N, C-alpha and C. Protein backbone atom coordinates (compact mmCIF):
# COMPACT_ATOMS: atom_id res chain seq x y z
N MET A 1 90.91 -74.74 65.59
CA MET A 1 91.57 -74.02 66.65
C MET A 1 91.75 -72.60 66.15
N VAL A 2 91.23 -71.65 67.10
CA VAL A 2 91.32 -70.23 66.76
C VAL A 2 92.62 -69.63 67.37
N ARG A 3 93.30 -68.98 66.57
CA ARG A 3 94.56 -68.25 67.18
C ARG A 3 94.53 -66.88 66.98
N ASN A 4 94.67 -66.07 68.01
CA ASN A 4 94.63 -64.60 67.85
C ASN A 4 96.01 -64.05 68.09
N ASP A 5 96.61 -63.51 67.17
CA ASP A 5 98.03 -62.97 67.22
C ASP A 5 98.02 -61.52 67.74
N HIS A 6 96.82 -60.95 68.07
CA HIS A 6 96.87 -59.70 68.59
C HIS A 6 96.65 -59.74 70.05
N ILE A 7 97.73 -60.13 70.71
CA ILE A 7 97.70 -60.47 72.15
C ILE A 7 98.57 -59.38 72.96
N ALA A 8 99.19 -58.56 72.38
CA ALA A 8 100.12 -57.56 73.10
C ALA A 8 99.30 -56.83 74.09
N GLY A 9 99.87 -56.77 75.32
CA GLY A 9 99.40 -56.07 76.44
C GLY A 9 98.28 -56.84 77.23
N ARG A 10 98.00 -58.04 76.84
CA ARG A 10 96.94 -58.92 77.48
C ARG A 10 97.52 -59.70 78.74
N SER A 11 96.83 -59.82 79.71
CA SER A 11 97.15 -60.59 80.90
C SER A 11 97.41 -62.07 80.57
N PRO A 12 98.50 -62.72 80.87
CA PRO A 12 98.76 -64.17 80.64
C PRO A 12 97.65 -64.99 81.21
N LEU A 13 97.25 -64.71 82.41
CA LEU A 13 96.12 -65.59 82.99
C LEU A 13 94.81 -65.48 82.27
N ARG A 14 94.45 -64.27 81.90
CA ARG A 14 93.25 -64.08 81.15
C ARG A 14 93.36 -64.78 79.81
N MET A 15 94.53 -64.57 79.15
CA MET A 15 94.72 -65.29 77.81
C MET A 15 94.68 -66.73 78.05
N LEU A 16 95.33 -67.31 78.96
CA LEU A 16 95.26 -68.77 79.13
C LEU A 16 93.87 -69.22 79.45
N GLY A 17 93.04 -68.50 80.20
CA GLY A 17 91.74 -68.95 80.53
C GLY A 17 90.94 -68.85 79.11
N GLN A 18 91.18 -67.88 78.26
CA GLN A 18 90.43 -67.85 77.02
C GLN A 18 90.87 -69.02 76.11
N ARG A 19 92.12 -69.34 76.12
CA ARG A 19 92.70 -70.43 75.37
C ARG A 19 92.10 -71.77 75.81
N ILE A 20 92.08 -71.89 77.10
CA ILE A 20 91.66 -73.26 77.66
C ILE A 20 90.05 -73.34 77.47
N GLY A 21 89.45 -72.24 77.48
CA GLY A 21 87.92 -72.29 77.27
C GLY A 21 87.68 -72.67 75.81
N GLN A 22 88.53 -72.11 74.82
CA GLN A 22 88.28 -72.50 73.48
C GLN A 22 88.64 -73.98 73.19
N ALA A 23 89.76 -74.41 73.82
CA ALA A 23 90.08 -75.79 73.76
C ALA A 23 89.03 -76.74 74.26
N TYR A 24 88.34 -76.31 75.37
CA TYR A 24 87.21 -77.09 75.88
C TYR A 24 86.10 -77.12 74.81
N ARG A 25 85.67 -75.99 74.28
CA ARG A 25 84.66 -75.95 73.27
C ARG A 25 84.95 -76.81 71.99
N ASP A 26 86.33 -76.80 71.61
CA ASP A 26 86.76 -77.44 70.48
C ASP A 26 86.76 -78.98 70.75
N GLU A 27 87.28 -79.41 71.87
CA GLU A 27 87.61 -80.90 72.05
C GLU A 27 86.66 -81.70 72.87
N VAL A 28 85.71 -81.04 73.56
CA VAL A 28 84.84 -81.83 74.44
C VAL A 28 83.45 -81.80 73.96
N GLY A 29 83.04 -82.92 73.49
CA GLY A 29 81.65 -83.08 72.97
C GLY A 29 80.69 -83.48 74.11
N PRO A 30 79.46 -83.84 73.71
CA PRO A 30 78.43 -84.19 74.64
C PRO A 30 78.82 -85.50 75.44
N VAL A 31 79.46 -86.47 74.82
CA VAL A 31 79.76 -87.69 75.45
C VAL A 31 81.00 -87.48 76.47
N GLU A 32 81.98 -86.81 75.91
CA GLU A 32 83.18 -86.48 76.72
C GLU A 32 82.72 -85.65 77.98
N GLN A 33 81.79 -84.65 77.67
CA GLN A 33 81.36 -83.79 78.90
C GLN A 33 80.68 -84.67 79.91
N ALA A 34 79.81 -85.66 79.56
CA ALA A 34 79.19 -86.50 80.56
C ALA A 34 80.24 -87.33 81.24
N LEU A 35 81.11 -87.93 80.63
CA LEU A 35 82.21 -88.64 81.25
C LEU A 35 83.11 -87.85 82.18
N LEU A 36 83.42 -86.71 81.68
CA LEU A 36 84.26 -85.78 82.51
C LEU A 36 83.57 -85.34 83.76
N LEU A 37 82.19 -85.04 83.73
CA LEU A 37 81.41 -84.80 84.87
C LEU A 37 81.28 -85.79 85.74
N ALA A 38 80.93 -87.06 85.23
CA ALA A 38 80.84 -88.25 86.09
C ALA A 38 82.12 -88.53 86.84
N TRP A 39 83.32 -88.56 86.17
CA TRP A 39 84.62 -88.80 86.82
C TRP A 39 84.96 -87.70 87.85
N SER A 40 84.65 -86.54 87.46
CA SER A 40 84.96 -85.43 88.40
C SER A 40 84.09 -85.51 89.69
N ALA A 41 82.78 -85.93 89.45
CA ALA A 41 81.93 -85.97 90.66
C ALA A 41 82.32 -87.05 91.40
N PHE A 42 82.85 -88.24 90.88
CA PHE A 42 83.33 -89.51 91.52
C PHE A 42 84.50 -89.04 92.40
N GLY A 43 85.54 -88.32 91.76
CA GLY A 43 86.66 -87.94 92.57
C GLY A 43 86.34 -86.91 93.72
N ALA A 44 85.57 -85.95 93.45
CA ALA A 44 85.21 -84.96 94.44
C ALA A 44 84.41 -85.51 95.52
N THR A 45 83.38 -86.37 95.16
CA THR A 45 82.52 -86.96 96.22
C THR A 45 83.37 -87.90 97.05
N PHE A 46 84.27 -88.67 96.41
CA PHE A 46 85.03 -89.62 97.23
C PHE A 46 85.87 -88.79 98.22
N GLY A 47 86.57 -87.72 97.77
CA GLY A 47 87.49 -86.89 98.63
C GLY A 47 86.70 -86.25 99.71
N ILE A 48 85.57 -85.70 99.39
CA ILE A 48 84.70 -84.98 100.40
C ILE A 48 84.16 -86.03 101.48
N THR A 49 83.79 -87.27 100.99
CA THR A 49 83.30 -88.31 101.96
C THR A 49 84.36 -88.71 102.81
N ARG A 50 85.54 -88.89 102.26
CA ARG A 50 86.72 -89.30 103.09
C ARG A 50 87.02 -88.20 104.21
N ALA A 51 87.04 -86.91 103.83
CA ALA A 51 87.23 -85.88 104.79
C ALA A 51 86.18 -85.80 105.84
N ILE A 52 84.91 -85.98 105.45
CA ILE A 52 83.89 -85.90 106.48
C ILE A 52 83.92 -87.13 107.36
N THR A 53 84.18 -88.30 106.83
CA THR A 53 84.15 -89.46 107.69
C THR A 53 85.38 -89.42 108.61
N TYR A 54 86.55 -88.89 108.18
CA TYR A 54 87.62 -88.69 109.08
C TYR A 54 87.34 -87.74 110.11
N TRP A 55 86.70 -86.72 109.81
CA TRP A 55 86.27 -85.67 110.72
C TRP A 55 85.36 -86.25 111.82
N LEU A 56 84.41 -87.12 111.33
CA LEU A 56 83.49 -87.80 112.37
C LEU A 56 84.27 -88.91 113.17
N HIS A 57 85.12 -89.43 112.51
CA HIS A 57 85.83 -90.56 113.22
C HIS A 57 86.76 -89.94 114.42
N THR A 58 87.17 -88.77 114.25
CA THR A 58 88.02 -88.05 115.26
C THR A 58 87.19 -87.30 116.31
N GLY A 59 85.84 -87.66 116.47
CA GLY A 59 85.08 -87.09 117.52
C GLY A 59 84.32 -85.91 117.21
N HIS A 60 84.31 -85.44 116.06
CA HIS A 60 83.55 -84.21 115.79
C HIS A 60 82.17 -84.50 115.16
N GLY A 61 81.39 -83.54 115.02
CA GLY A 61 80.03 -83.87 114.55
C GLY A 61 79.10 -84.52 115.50
N PRO A 62 77.98 -85.03 114.94
CA PRO A 62 76.99 -85.69 115.83
C PRO A 62 77.48 -86.89 116.58
N ALA A 63 76.90 -87.04 117.74
CA ALA A 63 77.33 -88.21 118.61
C ALA A 63 77.29 -89.54 117.96
N GLY A 64 76.21 -89.74 117.17
CA GLY A 64 75.98 -91.02 116.47
C GLY A 64 77.13 -91.26 115.43
N GLY A 65 77.89 -90.26 114.99
CA GLY A 65 78.91 -90.56 113.97
C GLY A 65 78.35 -90.45 112.50
N GLY A 66 77.51 -89.68 112.24
CA GLY A 66 77.02 -89.63 110.90
C GLY A 66 75.49 -89.48 110.79
N ILE A 67 74.89 -90.14 109.75
CA ILE A 67 73.58 -90.03 109.62
C ILE A 67 72.82 -91.11 110.50
N VAL A 68 71.98 -90.80 111.43
CA VAL A 68 71.33 -91.67 112.24
C VAL A 68 69.76 -91.44 112.08
N ILE A 69 69.04 -92.53 111.65
CA ILE A 69 67.65 -92.41 111.53
C ILE A 69 67.00 -93.49 112.43
N GLY A 70 66.13 -93.17 113.37
CA GLY A 70 65.47 -94.06 114.31
C GLY A 70 66.42 -94.90 115.05
N GLY A 71 67.53 -94.21 115.40
CA GLY A 71 68.53 -94.84 116.28
C GLY A 71 69.59 -95.80 115.53
N ARG A 72 69.39 -95.79 114.21
CA ARG A 72 70.31 -96.74 113.35
C ARG A 72 71.20 -95.94 112.50
N HIS A 73 72.42 -96.29 112.46
CA HIS A 73 73.39 -95.53 111.57
C HIS A 73 73.08 -95.92 110.07
N LEU A 74 73.02 -94.95 109.30
CA LEU A 74 72.72 -95.09 107.88
C LEU A 74 74.01 -94.99 107.13
N HIS A 75 74.58 -96.01 106.58
CA HIS A 75 75.80 -96.01 105.87
C HIS A 75 75.63 -95.20 104.60
N HIS A 76 76.71 -94.40 104.14
CA HIS A 76 76.54 -93.58 103.00
C HIS A 76 76.41 -94.36 101.73
N TYR A 77 76.76 -95.73 101.69
CA TYR A 77 76.58 -96.43 100.51
C TYR A 77 75.11 -96.46 100.16
N ASN A 78 74.18 -96.31 101.13
CA ASN A 78 72.77 -96.34 100.90
C ASN A 78 72.38 -95.12 100.05
N LEU A 79 73.02 -93.98 100.34
CA LEU A 79 72.76 -92.84 99.46
C LEU A 79 73.20 -93.04 98.05
N GLY A 80 74.28 -93.71 98.03
CA GLY A 80 74.91 -94.08 96.63
C GLY A 80 73.95 -94.87 95.79
N ILE A 81 73.38 -95.92 96.58
CA ILE A 81 72.48 -96.82 95.85
C ILE A 81 71.28 -96.02 95.36
N ALA A 82 70.78 -95.04 96.20
CA ALA A 82 69.58 -94.27 95.81
C ALA A 82 69.88 -93.40 94.60
N LEU A 83 71.02 -92.82 94.60
CA LEU A 83 71.38 -92.00 93.51
C LEU A 83 71.57 -92.77 92.22
N LEU A 84 72.12 -93.99 92.28
CA LEU A 84 72.23 -94.84 91.16
C LEU A 84 70.83 -95.42 90.73
N ALA A 85 69.98 -95.58 91.66
CA ALA A 85 68.60 -96.01 91.20
C ALA A 85 67.87 -94.91 90.54
N ALA A 86 68.10 -93.69 90.93
CA ALA A 86 67.52 -92.53 90.39
C ALA A 86 68.00 -92.35 88.85
N VAL A 87 69.37 -92.47 88.80
CA VAL A 87 69.89 -92.43 87.50
C VAL A 87 69.48 -93.50 86.44
N GLY A 88 69.27 -94.64 87.14
CA GLY A 88 68.70 -95.77 86.32
C GLY A 88 67.29 -95.50 85.82
N ALA A 89 66.45 -94.85 86.77
CA ALA A 89 65.07 -94.64 86.47
C ALA A 89 65.02 -93.61 85.29
N ILE A 90 66.01 -92.63 85.40
CA ILE A 90 66.00 -91.52 84.40
C ILE A 90 66.36 -92.11 83.09
N THR A 91 67.37 -93.01 83.19
CA THR A 91 67.86 -93.52 81.90
C THR A 91 66.83 -94.45 81.26
N LEU A 92 66.10 -95.09 81.99
CA LEU A 92 65.07 -95.99 81.39
C LEU A 92 63.73 -95.27 81.04
N ARG A 93 63.30 -94.40 81.77
CA ARG A 93 62.10 -93.80 81.58
C ARG A 93 62.05 -92.18 81.37
N GLY A 94 63.19 -91.65 81.62
CA GLY A 94 63.24 -90.15 81.56
C GLY A 94 63.18 -89.61 80.18
N LYS A 95 62.89 -88.33 80.13
CA LYS A 95 62.96 -87.64 78.98
C LYS A 95 64.37 -87.58 78.36
N GLU A 96 64.52 -87.43 77.13
CA GLU A 96 65.96 -87.38 76.49
C GLU A 96 66.78 -86.21 77.05
N LEU A 97 66.07 -85.14 77.34
CA LEU A 97 66.75 -83.98 77.93
C LEU A 97 67.27 -84.28 79.28
N HIS A 98 66.57 -85.10 80.13
CA HIS A 98 66.99 -85.49 81.40
C HIS A 98 68.09 -86.53 81.40
N ARG A 99 67.95 -87.50 80.39
CA ARG A 99 69.15 -88.46 80.26
C ARG A 99 70.43 -87.90 79.92
N HIS A 100 70.41 -86.77 79.34
CA HIS A 100 71.74 -86.15 78.87
C HIS A 100 72.03 -84.86 79.76
N HIS A 101 71.27 -84.73 80.84
CA HIS A 101 71.50 -83.56 81.65
C HIS A 101 72.80 -83.69 82.48
N PRO A 102 73.61 -82.62 82.68
CA PRO A 102 74.80 -82.77 83.35
C PRO A 102 74.55 -83.26 84.89
N LEU A 103 73.40 -82.91 85.46
CA LEU A 103 73.17 -83.55 86.80
C LEU A 103 73.00 -85.11 86.81
N THR A 104 72.59 -85.67 85.64
CA THR A 104 72.55 -87.07 85.66
C THR A 104 73.94 -87.78 85.67
N ALA A 105 74.79 -87.20 84.88
CA ALA A 105 76.20 -87.63 85.01
C ALA A 105 76.92 -87.47 86.33
N THR A 106 76.55 -86.25 86.86
CA THR A 106 77.13 -85.89 88.28
C THR A 106 76.59 -86.86 89.34
N ALA A 107 75.28 -87.16 89.26
CA ALA A 107 74.74 -88.12 90.18
C ALA A 107 75.30 -89.48 90.03
N TYR A 108 75.52 -89.89 88.92
CA TYR A 108 76.07 -91.19 88.62
C TYR A 108 77.51 -91.28 89.22
N GLY A 109 78.31 -90.37 88.93
CA GLY A 109 79.62 -90.25 89.51
C GLY A 109 79.68 -90.22 91.03
N SER A 110 78.73 -89.40 91.68
CA SER A 110 78.70 -89.20 93.11
C SER A 110 78.20 -90.61 93.73
N GLY A 111 77.14 -91.11 93.15
CA GLY A 111 76.61 -92.37 93.69
C GLY A 111 77.57 -93.52 93.71
N THR A 112 78.28 -93.65 92.64
CA THR A 112 79.31 -94.58 92.50
C THR A 112 80.31 -94.48 93.57
N ALA A 113 80.83 -93.21 93.80
CA ALA A 113 81.87 -92.99 94.86
C ALA A 113 81.40 -93.37 96.18
N LEU A 114 80.13 -93.02 96.54
CA LEU A 114 79.61 -93.30 97.81
C LEU A 114 79.52 -94.87 98.12
N ILE A 115 79.32 -95.57 97.20
CA ILE A 115 79.21 -97.10 97.27
C ILE A 115 80.69 -97.58 97.27
N ILE A 116 81.56 -97.17 96.40
CA ILE A 116 82.94 -97.58 96.40
C ILE A 116 83.64 -97.36 97.75
N ASP A 117 83.36 -96.20 98.34
CA ASP A 117 83.91 -95.95 99.65
C ASP A 117 83.66 -96.89 100.66
N GLU A 118 82.58 -97.59 100.65
CA GLU A 118 82.19 -98.54 101.65
C GLU A 118 82.15 -99.97 101.03
N LEU A 119 82.91 -100.13 100.03
CA LEU A 119 82.78 -101.45 99.36
C LEU A 119 83.18 -102.60 100.29
N ALA A 120 84.24 -102.33 101.15
CA ALA A 120 84.62 -103.45 102.05
C ALA A 120 83.36 -103.92 102.98
N LEU A 121 82.65 -102.96 103.37
CA LEU A 121 81.52 -103.36 104.21
C LEU A 121 80.50 -104.06 103.39
N LEU A 122 80.22 -103.75 102.15
CA LEU A 122 79.27 -104.48 101.29
C LEU A 122 79.80 -105.86 100.98
N VAL A 123 81.09 -106.00 100.67
CA VAL A 123 81.66 -107.33 100.29
C VAL A 123 81.82 -108.26 101.48
N ASP A 124 82.33 -107.79 102.58
CA ASP A 124 82.57 -108.72 103.79
C ASP A 124 81.40 -108.71 104.73
N LEU A 125 80.47 -107.74 104.54
CA LEU A 125 79.33 -107.55 105.51
C LEU A 125 79.89 -107.31 106.94
N GLN A 126 81.14 -106.67 107.03
CA GLN A 126 81.61 -106.23 108.31
C GLN A 126 82.08 -104.85 108.10
N ASP A 127 81.91 -103.98 109.16
CA ASP A 127 82.30 -102.63 109.19
C ASP A 127 83.85 -102.57 109.42
N VAL A 128 84.65 -102.70 108.39
CA VAL A 128 86.14 -102.61 108.61
C VAL A 128 86.64 -101.30 108.02
N TYR A 129 85.69 -100.37 107.90
CA TYR A 129 85.93 -99.08 107.28
C TYR A 129 87.34 -98.35 107.79
N TRP A 130 87.56 -98.49 109.07
CA TRP A 130 88.72 -97.81 109.65
C TRP A 130 89.93 -98.70 109.90
N ALA A 131 89.87 -99.93 109.45
CA ALA A 131 91.07 -100.81 109.63
C ALA A 131 92.16 -100.15 108.93
N GLN A 132 93.33 -100.09 109.73
CA GLN A 132 94.49 -99.49 109.15
C GLN A 132 95.20 -100.15 107.97
N GLU A 133 95.19 -101.55 107.99
CA GLU A 133 95.75 -102.16 106.99
C GLU A 133 95.16 -101.89 105.55
N GLY A 134 96.02 -101.19 104.79
CA GLY A 134 95.55 -100.89 103.33
C GLY A 134 94.63 -99.76 103.21
N ARG A 135 94.10 -99.11 104.21
CA ARG A 135 93.16 -97.98 104.06
C ARG A 135 93.76 -96.83 103.19
N ARG A 136 95.03 -96.44 103.59
CA ARG A 136 95.63 -95.31 102.86
C ARG A 136 95.97 -95.81 101.46
N SER A 137 96.38 -96.98 101.19
CA SER A 137 96.68 -97.38 99.78
C SER A 137 95.43 -97.47 99.01
N VAL A 138 94.34 -97.84 99.71
CA VAL A 138 93.10 -97.89 98.78
C VAL A 138 92.64 -96.49 98.45
N ASP A 139 92.71 -95.72 99.44
CA ASP A 139 92.45 -94.17 99.16
C ASP A 139 93.15 -93.73 98.01
N ALA A 140 94.57 -93.90 98.09
CA ALA A 140 95.36 -93.36 97.03
C ALA A 140 95.04 -94.08 95.68
N ALA A 141 94.81 -95.27 95.68
CA ALA A 141 94.45 -95.97 94.39
C ALA A 141 93.17 -95.46 93.86
N ILE A 142 92.14 -95.29 94.59
CA ILE A 142 90.83 -94.77 94.06
C ILE A 142 91.08 -93.29 93.66
N GLY A 143 91.83 -92.50 94.34
CA GLY A 143 92.28 -91.09 93.86
C GLY A 143 92.86 -91.17 92.42
N LEU A 144 93.84 -92.15 92.29
CA LEU A 144 94.48 -92.18 90.99
C LEU A 144 93.51 -92.65 90.02
N ILE A 145 92.58 -93.55 90.30
CA ILE A 145 91.67 -94.11 89.32
C ILE A 145 90.70 -92.94 88.88
N ALA A 146 90.29 -92.15 89.89
CA ALA A 146 89.47 -90.98 89.57
C ALA A 146 90.23 -89.99 88.61
N ALA A 147 91.58 -89.68 88.98
CA ALA A 147 92.33 -88.73 88.02
C ALA A 147 92.53 -89.42 86.58
N GLY A 148 92.72 -90.71 86.55
CA GLY A 148 92.90 -91.27 85.22
C GLY A 148 91.63 -91.29 84.54
N GLY A 149 90.46 -91.48 85.16
CA GLY A 149 89.17 -91.43 84.46
C GLY A 149 88.94 -89.92 83.93
N ILE A 150 89.25 -88.98 84.71
CA ILE A 150 89.09 -87.61 84.32
C ILE A 150 89.89 -87.39 83.01
N TYR A 151 91.16 -87.80 83.15
CA TYR A 151 91.99 -87.60 81.97
C TYR A 151 91.53 -88.34 80.70
N LEU A 152 91.20 -89.70 80.96
CA LEU A 152 90.77 -90.47 79.68
C LEU A 152 89.40 -90.06 79.18
N ALA A 153 88.56 -89.46 80.00
CA ALA A 153 87.28 -89.01 79.51
C ALA A 153 87.40 -87.93 78.38
N SER A 154 88.45 -87.17 78.41
CA SER A 154 88.72 -86.18 77.44
C SER A 154 90.11 -85.88 77.22
N ALA A 155 90.79 -86.98 76.86
CA ALA A 155 92.29 -86.79 76.68
C ALA A 155 92.72 -85.69 75.65
N PRO A 156 92.04 -85.54 74.58
CA PRO A 156 92.39 -84.43 73.55
C PRO A 156 92.29 -83.04 74.16
N PHE A 157 91.39 -82.80 75.07
CA PHE A 157 91.27 -81.63 75.73
C PHE A 157 92.45 -81.35 76.64
N TRP A 158 92.75 -82.41 77.40
CA TRP A 158 94.01 -82.14 78.37
C TRP A 158 95.28 -82.00 77.63
N ARG A 159 95.52 -82.68 76.49
CA ARG A 159 96.57 -82.50 75.74
C ARG A 159 96.60 -81.05 75.13
N ARG A 160 95.51 -80.56 74.67
CA ARG A 160 95.38 -79.21 74.16
C ARG A 160 95.66 -78.12 75.22
N THR A 161 95.20 -78.44 76.40
CA THR A 161 95.31 -77.63 77.56
C THR A 161 96.83 -77.41 77.83
N ALA A 162 97.48 -78.55 77.89
CA ALA A 162 98.90 -78.58 78.11
C ALA A 162 99.63 -77.69 77.04
N GLN A 163 99.25 -77.91 75.80
CA GLN A 163 99.81 -77.04 74.69
C GLN A 163 99.57 -75.59 74.92
N GLU A 164 98.34 -75.29 75.31
CA GLU A 164 98.05 -73.82 75.46
C GLU A 164 98.77 -73.27 76.69
N CYS A 165 99.00 -74.06 77.77
CA CYS A 165 99.83 -73.62 78.85
C CYS A 165 101.27 -73.32 78.38
N VAL A 166 101.83 -74.13 77.54
CA VAL A 166 103.18 -73.85 77.10
C VAL A 166 103.15 -72.67 76.23
N ARG A 167 102.22 -72.61 75.24
CA ARG A 167 102.13 -71.46 74.39
C ARG A 167 101.88 -70.13 75.04
N THR A 168 101.11 -70.18 76.12
CA THR A 168 101.01 -68.89 76.91
C THR A 168 102.30 -68.52 77.59
N SER A 169 102.96 -69.47 78.16
CA SER A 169 104.19 -69.27 78.79
C SER A 169 105.17 -68.75 77.84
N VAL A 170 105.30 -69.32 76.48
CA VAL A 170 106.24 -68.80 75.59
C VAL A 170 105.88 -67.30 75.20
N ASP A 171 104.57 -66.97 75.13
CA ASP A 171 104.17 -65.71 74.78
C ASP A 171 104.51 -64.65 75.87
N THR A 172 104.45 -65.22 77.10
CA THR A 172 104.67 -64.23 78.25
C THR A 172 106.21 -64.01 78.39
N VAL A 173 107.04 -65.07 78.17
CA VAL A 173 108.47 -64.95 78.25
C VAL A 173 108.99 -64.02 77.05
N SER A 174 108.34 -64.27 75.94
CA SER A 174 108.78 -63.44 74.78
C SER A 174 108.38 -62.04 74.67
N GLY A 175 107.51 -61.63 75.81
CA GLY A 175 107.06 -60.16 75.87
C GLY A 175 105.74 -59.96 75.14
N ARG A 176 105.19 -61.03 74.51
CA ARG A 176 103.88 -60.82 73.63
C ARG A 176 102.78 -60.64 74.58
N LEU A 177 102.90 -61.16 75.89
CA LEU A 177 101.82 -60.96 76.80
C LEU A 177 102.43 -60.08 78.00
N SER A 178 101.61 -59.26 78.56
CA SER A 178 102.13 -58.37 79.60
C SER A 178 101.79 -58.95 80.96
N ILE A 179 102.75 -58.91 81.91
CA ILE A 179 102.47 -59.52 83.32
C ILE A 179 101.79 -58.45 84.09
N HIS A 180 101.91 -57.13 83.71
CA HIS A 180 101.24 -56.09 84.47
C HIS A 180 99.81 -55.81 83.92
């Protein structure tokens, strides 16, 4: 951990950004980075997918209510399956560089979210996507799982980030950092 005591006159937000950046470089290795990217992509894709499907469900967007090919609705879990198949192919036959590429981890998280979002349809083989019973609690649970995964993927980084936030606050209150 690098500590710079020559901080007088520095902006608290700039200093905090530098400290968090250093914490990331110190605490997040390649494995943690891949996990962090996958869980972040999962959470972001799930949230964006829910927002888009809600928007479509309320009568906005294309008349078919989403992706329609040849007159048939294409459920977004199909896109998730395609992404996971691509990740599998890269893992099995891809170059080492591609196996550990950030886009591979991102595709894995996004593909998983697209499938999980329509899991009831896959399990029951019925389109119960908008059934009121339990939909909000399932959304909340999946959001919490995504947040937990993001935290657990690199817990030392998040602990260090909290420490750096406190340290920067103390430096600001004590006058060591300038607000102006």
